Short mmCIF file of C-alpha atoms in Angstrom, two decimals:
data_model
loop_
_atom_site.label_atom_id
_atom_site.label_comp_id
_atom_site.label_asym_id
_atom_site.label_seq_id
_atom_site.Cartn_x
_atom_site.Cartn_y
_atom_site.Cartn_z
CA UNK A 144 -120.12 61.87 -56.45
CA UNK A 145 -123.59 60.93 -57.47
CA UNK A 146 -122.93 57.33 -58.98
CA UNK A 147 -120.20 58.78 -60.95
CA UNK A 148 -116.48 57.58 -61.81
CA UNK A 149 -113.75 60.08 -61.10
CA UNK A 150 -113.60 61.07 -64.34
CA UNK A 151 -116.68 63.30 -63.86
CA UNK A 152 -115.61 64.75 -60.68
CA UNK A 153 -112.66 67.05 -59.79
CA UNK A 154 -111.34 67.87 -56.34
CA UNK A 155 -109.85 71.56 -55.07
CA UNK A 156 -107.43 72.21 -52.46
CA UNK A 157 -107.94 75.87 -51.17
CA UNK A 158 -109.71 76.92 -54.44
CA UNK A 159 -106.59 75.84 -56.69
CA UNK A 160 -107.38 71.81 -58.76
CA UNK A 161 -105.23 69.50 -57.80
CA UNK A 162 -103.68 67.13 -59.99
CA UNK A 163 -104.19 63.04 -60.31
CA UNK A 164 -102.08 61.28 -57.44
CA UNK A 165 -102.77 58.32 -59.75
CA UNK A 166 -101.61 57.24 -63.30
CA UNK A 167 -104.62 56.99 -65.80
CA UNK A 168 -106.84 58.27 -63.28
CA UNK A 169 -108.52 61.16 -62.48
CA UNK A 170 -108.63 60.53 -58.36
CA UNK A 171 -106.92 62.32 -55.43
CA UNK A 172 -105.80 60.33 -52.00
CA UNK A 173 -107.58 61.86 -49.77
CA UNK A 174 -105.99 60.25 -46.87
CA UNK A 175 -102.85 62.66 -47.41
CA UNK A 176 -104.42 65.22 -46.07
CA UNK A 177 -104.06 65.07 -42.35
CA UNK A 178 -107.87 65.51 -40.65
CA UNK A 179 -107.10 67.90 -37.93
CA UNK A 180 -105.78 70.66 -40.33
CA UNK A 181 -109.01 70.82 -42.88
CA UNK A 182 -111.76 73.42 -42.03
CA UNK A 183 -114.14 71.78 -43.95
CA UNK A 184 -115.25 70.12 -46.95
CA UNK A 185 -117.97 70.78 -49.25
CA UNK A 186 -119.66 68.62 -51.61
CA UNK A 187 -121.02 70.86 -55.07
CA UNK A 188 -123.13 68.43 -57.00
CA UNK A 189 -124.79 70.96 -59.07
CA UNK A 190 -122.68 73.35 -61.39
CA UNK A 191 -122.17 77.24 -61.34
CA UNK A 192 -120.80 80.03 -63.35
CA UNK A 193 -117.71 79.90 -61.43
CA UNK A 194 -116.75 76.78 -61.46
CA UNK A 195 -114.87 74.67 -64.17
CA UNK A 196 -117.04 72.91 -67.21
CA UNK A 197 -115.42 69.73 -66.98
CA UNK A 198 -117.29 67.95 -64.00
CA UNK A 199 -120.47 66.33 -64.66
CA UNK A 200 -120.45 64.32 -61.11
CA UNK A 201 -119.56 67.22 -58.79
CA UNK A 202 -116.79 68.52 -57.20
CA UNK A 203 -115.13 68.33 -53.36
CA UNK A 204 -113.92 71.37 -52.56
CA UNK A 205 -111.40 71.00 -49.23
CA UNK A 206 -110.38 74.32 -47.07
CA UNK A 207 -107.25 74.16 -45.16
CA UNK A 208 -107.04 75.91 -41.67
CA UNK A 209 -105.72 79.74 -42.18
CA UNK A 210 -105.35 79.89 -38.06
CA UNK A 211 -105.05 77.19 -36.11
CA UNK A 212 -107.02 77.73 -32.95
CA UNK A 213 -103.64 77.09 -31.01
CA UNK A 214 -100.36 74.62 -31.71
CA UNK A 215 -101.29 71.40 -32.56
CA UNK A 216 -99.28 68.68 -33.69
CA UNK A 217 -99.88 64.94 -34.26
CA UNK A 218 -98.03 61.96 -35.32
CA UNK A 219 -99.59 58.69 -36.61
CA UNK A 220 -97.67 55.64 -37.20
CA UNK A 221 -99.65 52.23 -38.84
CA UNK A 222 -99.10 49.22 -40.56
CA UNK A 223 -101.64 46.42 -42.44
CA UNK A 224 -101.71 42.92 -42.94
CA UNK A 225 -102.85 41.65 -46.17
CA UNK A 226 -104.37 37.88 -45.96
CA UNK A 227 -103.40 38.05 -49.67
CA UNK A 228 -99.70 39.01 -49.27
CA UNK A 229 -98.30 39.39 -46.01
CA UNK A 230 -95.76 36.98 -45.66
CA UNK A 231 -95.90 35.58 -49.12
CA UNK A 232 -93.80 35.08 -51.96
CA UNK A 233 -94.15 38.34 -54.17
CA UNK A 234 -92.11 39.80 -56.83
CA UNK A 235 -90.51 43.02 -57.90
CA UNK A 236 -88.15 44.57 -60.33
CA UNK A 237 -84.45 45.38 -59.62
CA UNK A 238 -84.43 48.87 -58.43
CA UNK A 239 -82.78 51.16 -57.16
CA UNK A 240 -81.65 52.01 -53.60
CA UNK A 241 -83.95 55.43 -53.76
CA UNK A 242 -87.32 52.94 -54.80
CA UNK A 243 -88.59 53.13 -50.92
CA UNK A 244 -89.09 56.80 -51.79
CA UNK A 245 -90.79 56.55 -55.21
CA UNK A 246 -87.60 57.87 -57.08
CA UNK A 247 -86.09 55.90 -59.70
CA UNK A 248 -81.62 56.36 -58.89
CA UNK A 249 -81.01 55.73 -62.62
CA UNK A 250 -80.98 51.78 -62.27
CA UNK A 251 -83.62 51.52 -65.18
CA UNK A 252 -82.35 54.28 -67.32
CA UNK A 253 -82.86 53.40 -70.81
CA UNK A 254 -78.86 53.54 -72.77
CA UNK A 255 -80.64 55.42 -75.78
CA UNK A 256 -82.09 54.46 -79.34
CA UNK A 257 -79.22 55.26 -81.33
CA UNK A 258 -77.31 52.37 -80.58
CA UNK A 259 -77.17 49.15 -82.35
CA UNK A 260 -79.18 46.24 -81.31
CA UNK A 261 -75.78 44.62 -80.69
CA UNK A 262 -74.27 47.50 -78.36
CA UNK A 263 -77.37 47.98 -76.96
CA UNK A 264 -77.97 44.21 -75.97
CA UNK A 265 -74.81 44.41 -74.26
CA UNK A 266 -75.45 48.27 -72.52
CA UNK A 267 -78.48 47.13 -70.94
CA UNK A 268 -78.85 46.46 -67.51
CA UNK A 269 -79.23 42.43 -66.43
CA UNK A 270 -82.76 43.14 -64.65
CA UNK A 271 -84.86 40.73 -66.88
CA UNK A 272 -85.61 38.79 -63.71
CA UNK A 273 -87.59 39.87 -61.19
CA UNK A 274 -86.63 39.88 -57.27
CA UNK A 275 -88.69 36.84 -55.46
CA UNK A 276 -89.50 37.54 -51.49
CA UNK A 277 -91.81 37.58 -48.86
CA UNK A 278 -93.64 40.22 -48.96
CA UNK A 279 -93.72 42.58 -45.80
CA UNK A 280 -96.83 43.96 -44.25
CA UNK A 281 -97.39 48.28 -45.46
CA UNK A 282 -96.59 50.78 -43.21
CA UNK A 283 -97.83 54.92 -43.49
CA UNK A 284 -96.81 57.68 -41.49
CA UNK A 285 -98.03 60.88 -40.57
CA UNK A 286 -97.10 63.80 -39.39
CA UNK A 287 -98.65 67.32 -38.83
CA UNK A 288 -98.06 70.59 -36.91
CA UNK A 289 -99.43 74.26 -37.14
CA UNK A 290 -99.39 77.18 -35.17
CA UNK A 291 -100.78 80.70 -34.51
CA UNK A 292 -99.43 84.60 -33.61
CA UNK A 293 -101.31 87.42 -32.39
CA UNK A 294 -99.34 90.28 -32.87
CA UNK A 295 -102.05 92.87 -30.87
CA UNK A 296 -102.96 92.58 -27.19
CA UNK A 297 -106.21 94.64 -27.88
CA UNK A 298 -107.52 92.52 -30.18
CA UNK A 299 -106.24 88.90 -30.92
CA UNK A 300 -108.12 88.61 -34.12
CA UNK A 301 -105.99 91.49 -35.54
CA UNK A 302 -102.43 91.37 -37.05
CA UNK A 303 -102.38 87.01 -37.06
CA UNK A 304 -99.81 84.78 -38.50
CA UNK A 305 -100.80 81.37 -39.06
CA UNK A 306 -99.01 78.03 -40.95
CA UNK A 307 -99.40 74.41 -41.18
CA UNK A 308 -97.09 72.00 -42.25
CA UNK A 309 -97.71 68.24 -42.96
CA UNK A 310 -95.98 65.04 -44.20
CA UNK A 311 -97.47 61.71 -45.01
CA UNK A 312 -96.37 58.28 -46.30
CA UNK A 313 -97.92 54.82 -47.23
CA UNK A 314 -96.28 52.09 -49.03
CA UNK A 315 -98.07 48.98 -50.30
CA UNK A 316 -97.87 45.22 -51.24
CA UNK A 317 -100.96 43.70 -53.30
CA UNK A 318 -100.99 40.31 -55.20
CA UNK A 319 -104.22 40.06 -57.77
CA UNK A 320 -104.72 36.41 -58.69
CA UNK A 321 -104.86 36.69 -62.74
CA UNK A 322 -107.32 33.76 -65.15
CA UNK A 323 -108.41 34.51 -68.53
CA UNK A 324 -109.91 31.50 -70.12
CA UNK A 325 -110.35 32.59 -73.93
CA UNK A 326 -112.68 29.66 -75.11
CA UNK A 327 -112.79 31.29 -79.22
CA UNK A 328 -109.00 30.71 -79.43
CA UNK A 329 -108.73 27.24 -77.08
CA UNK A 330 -105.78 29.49 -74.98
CA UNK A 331 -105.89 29.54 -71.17
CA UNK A 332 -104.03 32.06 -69.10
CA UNK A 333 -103.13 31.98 -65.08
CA UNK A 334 -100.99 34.12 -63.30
CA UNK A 335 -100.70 37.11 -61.02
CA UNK A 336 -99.79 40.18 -60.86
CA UNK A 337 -97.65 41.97 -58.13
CA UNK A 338 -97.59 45.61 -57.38
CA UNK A 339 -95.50 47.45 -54.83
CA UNK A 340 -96.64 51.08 -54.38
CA UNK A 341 -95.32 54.80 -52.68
CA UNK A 342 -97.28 57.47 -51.80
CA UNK A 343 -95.95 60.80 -50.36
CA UNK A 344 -96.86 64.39 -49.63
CA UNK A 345 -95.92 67.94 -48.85
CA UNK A 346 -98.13 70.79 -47.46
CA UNK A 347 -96.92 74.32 -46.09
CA UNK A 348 -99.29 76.93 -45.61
CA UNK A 349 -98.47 80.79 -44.34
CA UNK A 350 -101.24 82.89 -43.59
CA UNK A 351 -101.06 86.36 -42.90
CA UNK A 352 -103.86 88.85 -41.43
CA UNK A 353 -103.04 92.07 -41.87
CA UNK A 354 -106.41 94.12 -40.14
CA UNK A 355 -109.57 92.98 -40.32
CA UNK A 356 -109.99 94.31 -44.11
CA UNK A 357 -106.67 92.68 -45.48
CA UNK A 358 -105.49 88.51 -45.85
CA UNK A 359 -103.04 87.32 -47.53
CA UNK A 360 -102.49 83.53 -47.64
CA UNK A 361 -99.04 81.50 -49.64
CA UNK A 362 -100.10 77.29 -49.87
CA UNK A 363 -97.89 74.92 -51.50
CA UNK A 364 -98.38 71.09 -51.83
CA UNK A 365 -96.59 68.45 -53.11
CA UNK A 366 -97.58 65.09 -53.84
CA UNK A 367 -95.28 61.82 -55.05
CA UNK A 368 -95.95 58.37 -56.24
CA UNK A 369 -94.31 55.18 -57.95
CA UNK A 370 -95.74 51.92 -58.82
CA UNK A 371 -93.61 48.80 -59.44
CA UNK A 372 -95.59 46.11 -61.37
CA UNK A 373 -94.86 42.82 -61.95
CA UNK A 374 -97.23 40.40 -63.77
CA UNK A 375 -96.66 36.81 -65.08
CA UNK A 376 -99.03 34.25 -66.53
CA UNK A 377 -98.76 31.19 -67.91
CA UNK A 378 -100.30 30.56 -71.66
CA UNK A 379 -101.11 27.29 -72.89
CA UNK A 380 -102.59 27.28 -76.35
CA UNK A 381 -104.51 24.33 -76.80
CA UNK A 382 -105.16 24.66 -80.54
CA UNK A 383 -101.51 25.18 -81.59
CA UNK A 384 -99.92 23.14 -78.80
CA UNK A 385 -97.60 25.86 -77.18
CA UNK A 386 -97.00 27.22 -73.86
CA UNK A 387 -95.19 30.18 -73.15
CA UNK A 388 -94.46 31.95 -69.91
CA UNK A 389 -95.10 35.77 -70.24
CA UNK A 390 -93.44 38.29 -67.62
CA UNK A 391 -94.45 42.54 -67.90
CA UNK A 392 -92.21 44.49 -65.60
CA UNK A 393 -92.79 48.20 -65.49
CA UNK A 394 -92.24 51.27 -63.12
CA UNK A 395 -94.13 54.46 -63.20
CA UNK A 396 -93.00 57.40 -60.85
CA UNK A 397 -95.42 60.97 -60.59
CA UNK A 398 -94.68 64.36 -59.27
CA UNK A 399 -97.30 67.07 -58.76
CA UNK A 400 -96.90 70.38 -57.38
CA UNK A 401 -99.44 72.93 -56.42
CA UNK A 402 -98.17 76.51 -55.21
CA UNK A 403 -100.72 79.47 -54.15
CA UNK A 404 -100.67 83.37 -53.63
CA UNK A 405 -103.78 84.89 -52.63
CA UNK A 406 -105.63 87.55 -50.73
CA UNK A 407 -109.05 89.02 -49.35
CA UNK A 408 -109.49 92.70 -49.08
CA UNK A 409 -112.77 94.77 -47.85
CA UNK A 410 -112.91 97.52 -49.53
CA UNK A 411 -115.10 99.82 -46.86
CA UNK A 412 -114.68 102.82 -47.75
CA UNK A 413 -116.14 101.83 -51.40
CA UNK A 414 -118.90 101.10 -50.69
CA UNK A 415 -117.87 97.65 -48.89
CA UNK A 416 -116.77 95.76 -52.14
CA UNK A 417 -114.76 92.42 -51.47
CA UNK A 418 -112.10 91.86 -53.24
CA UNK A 419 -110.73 88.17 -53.15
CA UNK A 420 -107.95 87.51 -55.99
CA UNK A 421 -105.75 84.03 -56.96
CA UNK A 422 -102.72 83.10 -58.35
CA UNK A 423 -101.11 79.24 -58.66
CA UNK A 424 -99.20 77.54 -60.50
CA UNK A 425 -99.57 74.02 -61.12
CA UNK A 426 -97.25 71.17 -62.76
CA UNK A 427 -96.97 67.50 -62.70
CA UNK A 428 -94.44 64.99 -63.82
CA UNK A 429 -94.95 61.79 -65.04
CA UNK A 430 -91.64 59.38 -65.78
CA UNK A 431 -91.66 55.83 -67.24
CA UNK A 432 -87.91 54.67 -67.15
CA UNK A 433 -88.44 51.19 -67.44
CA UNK A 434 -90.62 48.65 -68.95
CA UNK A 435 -89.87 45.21 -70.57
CA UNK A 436 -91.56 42.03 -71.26
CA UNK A 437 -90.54 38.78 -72.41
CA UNK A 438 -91.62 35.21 -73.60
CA UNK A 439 -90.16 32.04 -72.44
CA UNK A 440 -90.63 27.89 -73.17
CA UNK A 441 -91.40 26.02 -70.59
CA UNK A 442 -88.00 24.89 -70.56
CA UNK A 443 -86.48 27.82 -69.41
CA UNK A 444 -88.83 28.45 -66.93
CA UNK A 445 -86.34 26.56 -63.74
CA UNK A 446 -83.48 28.24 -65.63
CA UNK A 447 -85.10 32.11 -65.30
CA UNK A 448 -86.37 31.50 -61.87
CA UNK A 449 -82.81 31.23 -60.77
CA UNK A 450 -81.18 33.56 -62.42
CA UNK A 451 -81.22 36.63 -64.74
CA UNK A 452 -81.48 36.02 -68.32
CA UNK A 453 -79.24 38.53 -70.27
CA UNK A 454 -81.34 39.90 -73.69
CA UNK A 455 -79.89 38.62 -76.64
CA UNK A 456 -79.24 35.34 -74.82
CA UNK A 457 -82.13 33.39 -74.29
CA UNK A 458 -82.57 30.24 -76.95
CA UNK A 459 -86.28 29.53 -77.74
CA UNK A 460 -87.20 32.83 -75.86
CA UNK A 461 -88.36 35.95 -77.49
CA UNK A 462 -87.36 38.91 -74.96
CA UNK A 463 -89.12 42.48 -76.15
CA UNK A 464 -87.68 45.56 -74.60
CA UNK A 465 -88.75 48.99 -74.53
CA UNK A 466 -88.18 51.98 -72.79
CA UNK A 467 -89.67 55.54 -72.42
CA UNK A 468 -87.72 58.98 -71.44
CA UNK A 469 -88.71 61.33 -68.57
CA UNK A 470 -91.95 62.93 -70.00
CA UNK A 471 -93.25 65.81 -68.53
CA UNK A 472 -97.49 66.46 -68.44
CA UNK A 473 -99.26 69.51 -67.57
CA UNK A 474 -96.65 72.71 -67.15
CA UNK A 475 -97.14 75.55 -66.60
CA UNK A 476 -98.38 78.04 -64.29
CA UNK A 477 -102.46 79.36 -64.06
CA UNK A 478 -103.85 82.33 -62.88
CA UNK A 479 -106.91 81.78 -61.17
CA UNK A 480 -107.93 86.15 -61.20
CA UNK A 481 -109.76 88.34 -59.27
CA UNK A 482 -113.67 88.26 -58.28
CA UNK A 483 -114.93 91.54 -57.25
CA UNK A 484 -118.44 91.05 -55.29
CA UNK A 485 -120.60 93.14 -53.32
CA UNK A 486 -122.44 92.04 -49.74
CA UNK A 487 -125.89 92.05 -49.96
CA UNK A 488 -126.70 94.40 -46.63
CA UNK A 489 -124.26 97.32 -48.59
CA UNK A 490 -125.75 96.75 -51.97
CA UNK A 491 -129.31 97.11 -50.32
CA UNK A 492 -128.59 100.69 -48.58
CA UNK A 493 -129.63 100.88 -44.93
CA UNK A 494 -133.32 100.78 -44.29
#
């Protein structure tokens, strides 16, 4: 939004923020949001009283349907191909059977930092090799559906009940060619960097229409993501005359949740006041069970490609490990209040 990165910009779903869908990053996927259930989207590039003081960009503010105009439903299947990666040799860690769906099964659980570095050399899983295959082309899926009842055969815009439901997926293979050519220290580093990728979400939406002076409205969405990175590059030193082969494996898994009560009220016998009142509650979790690197001679560079090497037991290597605990960012719930506001025709008086 004008020039800007996403860290000056902020996104809404139905009036309520919505969390990062991406680690570090301030961004939203868009693309979860099926087309044919948004009302509309508005673009704010210049800041009110009401909004929040943390966007210097702008903000995209996306409306849901309340009531569909009748059942609709829609299913979208698709897959890419990826000159890059499709089809070529591409690495990952050893997961988990669950991975597919962005969950970690416990595979990479770390044993715990009160053990000693003996016990713990030996509790540790054998994953310090990653998996080699071909790697297959991504694949998303869609799926949306919504519906409308009109409880009154006088008038159909009168006692409505509306919802929408949706559920998306995307997975992802990418390669990135790595070269760092540090001519101060003589050192030259190639490699690449593999990362396998999930993307899921949730939405439900029930809207209820009481008369035409009363709404009430309960949204929930749900959003999940993992990223599986593998990256390895060669380092040749040319001043000290070494060469080591350098492999960072690491998994990252997010959850965000967004859940919303709200209503509208006219209040005509007041005078004609509008009454329009929020509450959400919003929470994300962010989990890193896993993440190692090690350093190998060239020697043992035929012997690690074909098989595991066990921590502790690698001569002329120096394995690092590290690990980090479920950690849990952002809980809590919010209130978004009330706004009380006045149309302009009753706050002129007729004539």
């Amino acid at each position: 939004v004008r020039g800007t990165t996403d860290r000056y910009s902020s996104t809404t779903l139905d009036g309520a923020t919505v969390t990062s869908t991406e680690a570090g990053k301030k961004s939203f996927s868009y693309d979860l949001l099926p087309a044919n259930l948004i009302d509309r989207t508005i673009v704010v590039k210049s800041s009110t009283p009401d909004m929040p003081g943390d966007i210097t960009g702008g903000q995209v503010q996306i409306q849901t349907l309340d009531f569909p105009p009748k059942m609709i439903m829609r299913v979208n299947l698709g897959t890419s191909y990826n000159t890059l990666t499709t089809g070529k040799q591409f690495f990952s860690s050893q997961g988990g059977k669950h991975d597919w769906l962005g969950f970690d099964d416990g595979s990479r659980k770390f044993p715990g930092d009160n053990n000693s570095l003996l016990s713990l050399a030996q509790m540790l899983p054998n994953s310090w090799a990653p998996l080699s295959r071909h790697a297959p082309s991504s694949s998303s899926f869609y799926y949306s559906f919504g519906d409308r009842f009109d409880f009154s055969e006088d008038n159909p815009l009168l006692n409505q009940l509306g919802f929408i439901t949706s559920l998306s997926y995307k997975n992802g293979f990418q390669r990135n060619k790595k070269y760092i050519n540090d001519i101060a220290l003589s050192r030259e580093n190639t490699g690449s960097k593999d990362e396998y990728s999930v993307l899921w979400g949730a939405i439900a939406n029930i809207n209820l229409k009481l008369n035409e002076n009363n709404k009430l409205s309960i949204k929930n969405n749900f959003n999940h993501s993992a990223l599986d990175e593998v990256t390895q590059f060669n380092s040749i030193d040319g001043g000290m005359m070494l060469q080591n082969l350098y492999t960072i494996i690491g998994w990252n898994q997010r959850s965000i949740y967004t859940g919303q009560l709200s209503g509208e009220h006219n209040l005509s016998s007041l005078g004609g006041y509008l009454v329009d009142w929020q509450m959400f509650y919003s929470s994300s979790r962010s989990e890193d069970p896993d993440r190692k690197a090690q350093a190998l001679d060239p020697g043992l560079v035929a012997d690690r490609r074909q098989k595991p090497v066990a921590p502790g037991v690698c001569p002329g290597g120096r394995p690092e490990i590290g690990g980090l605990g479920a950690e849990k960012l952002g809980p809590g719930a919010e209130f978004g209040g009330v706004v009380v506001r006045r149309p302009a025709q009753a706050a002129h008086g007729p004539g």
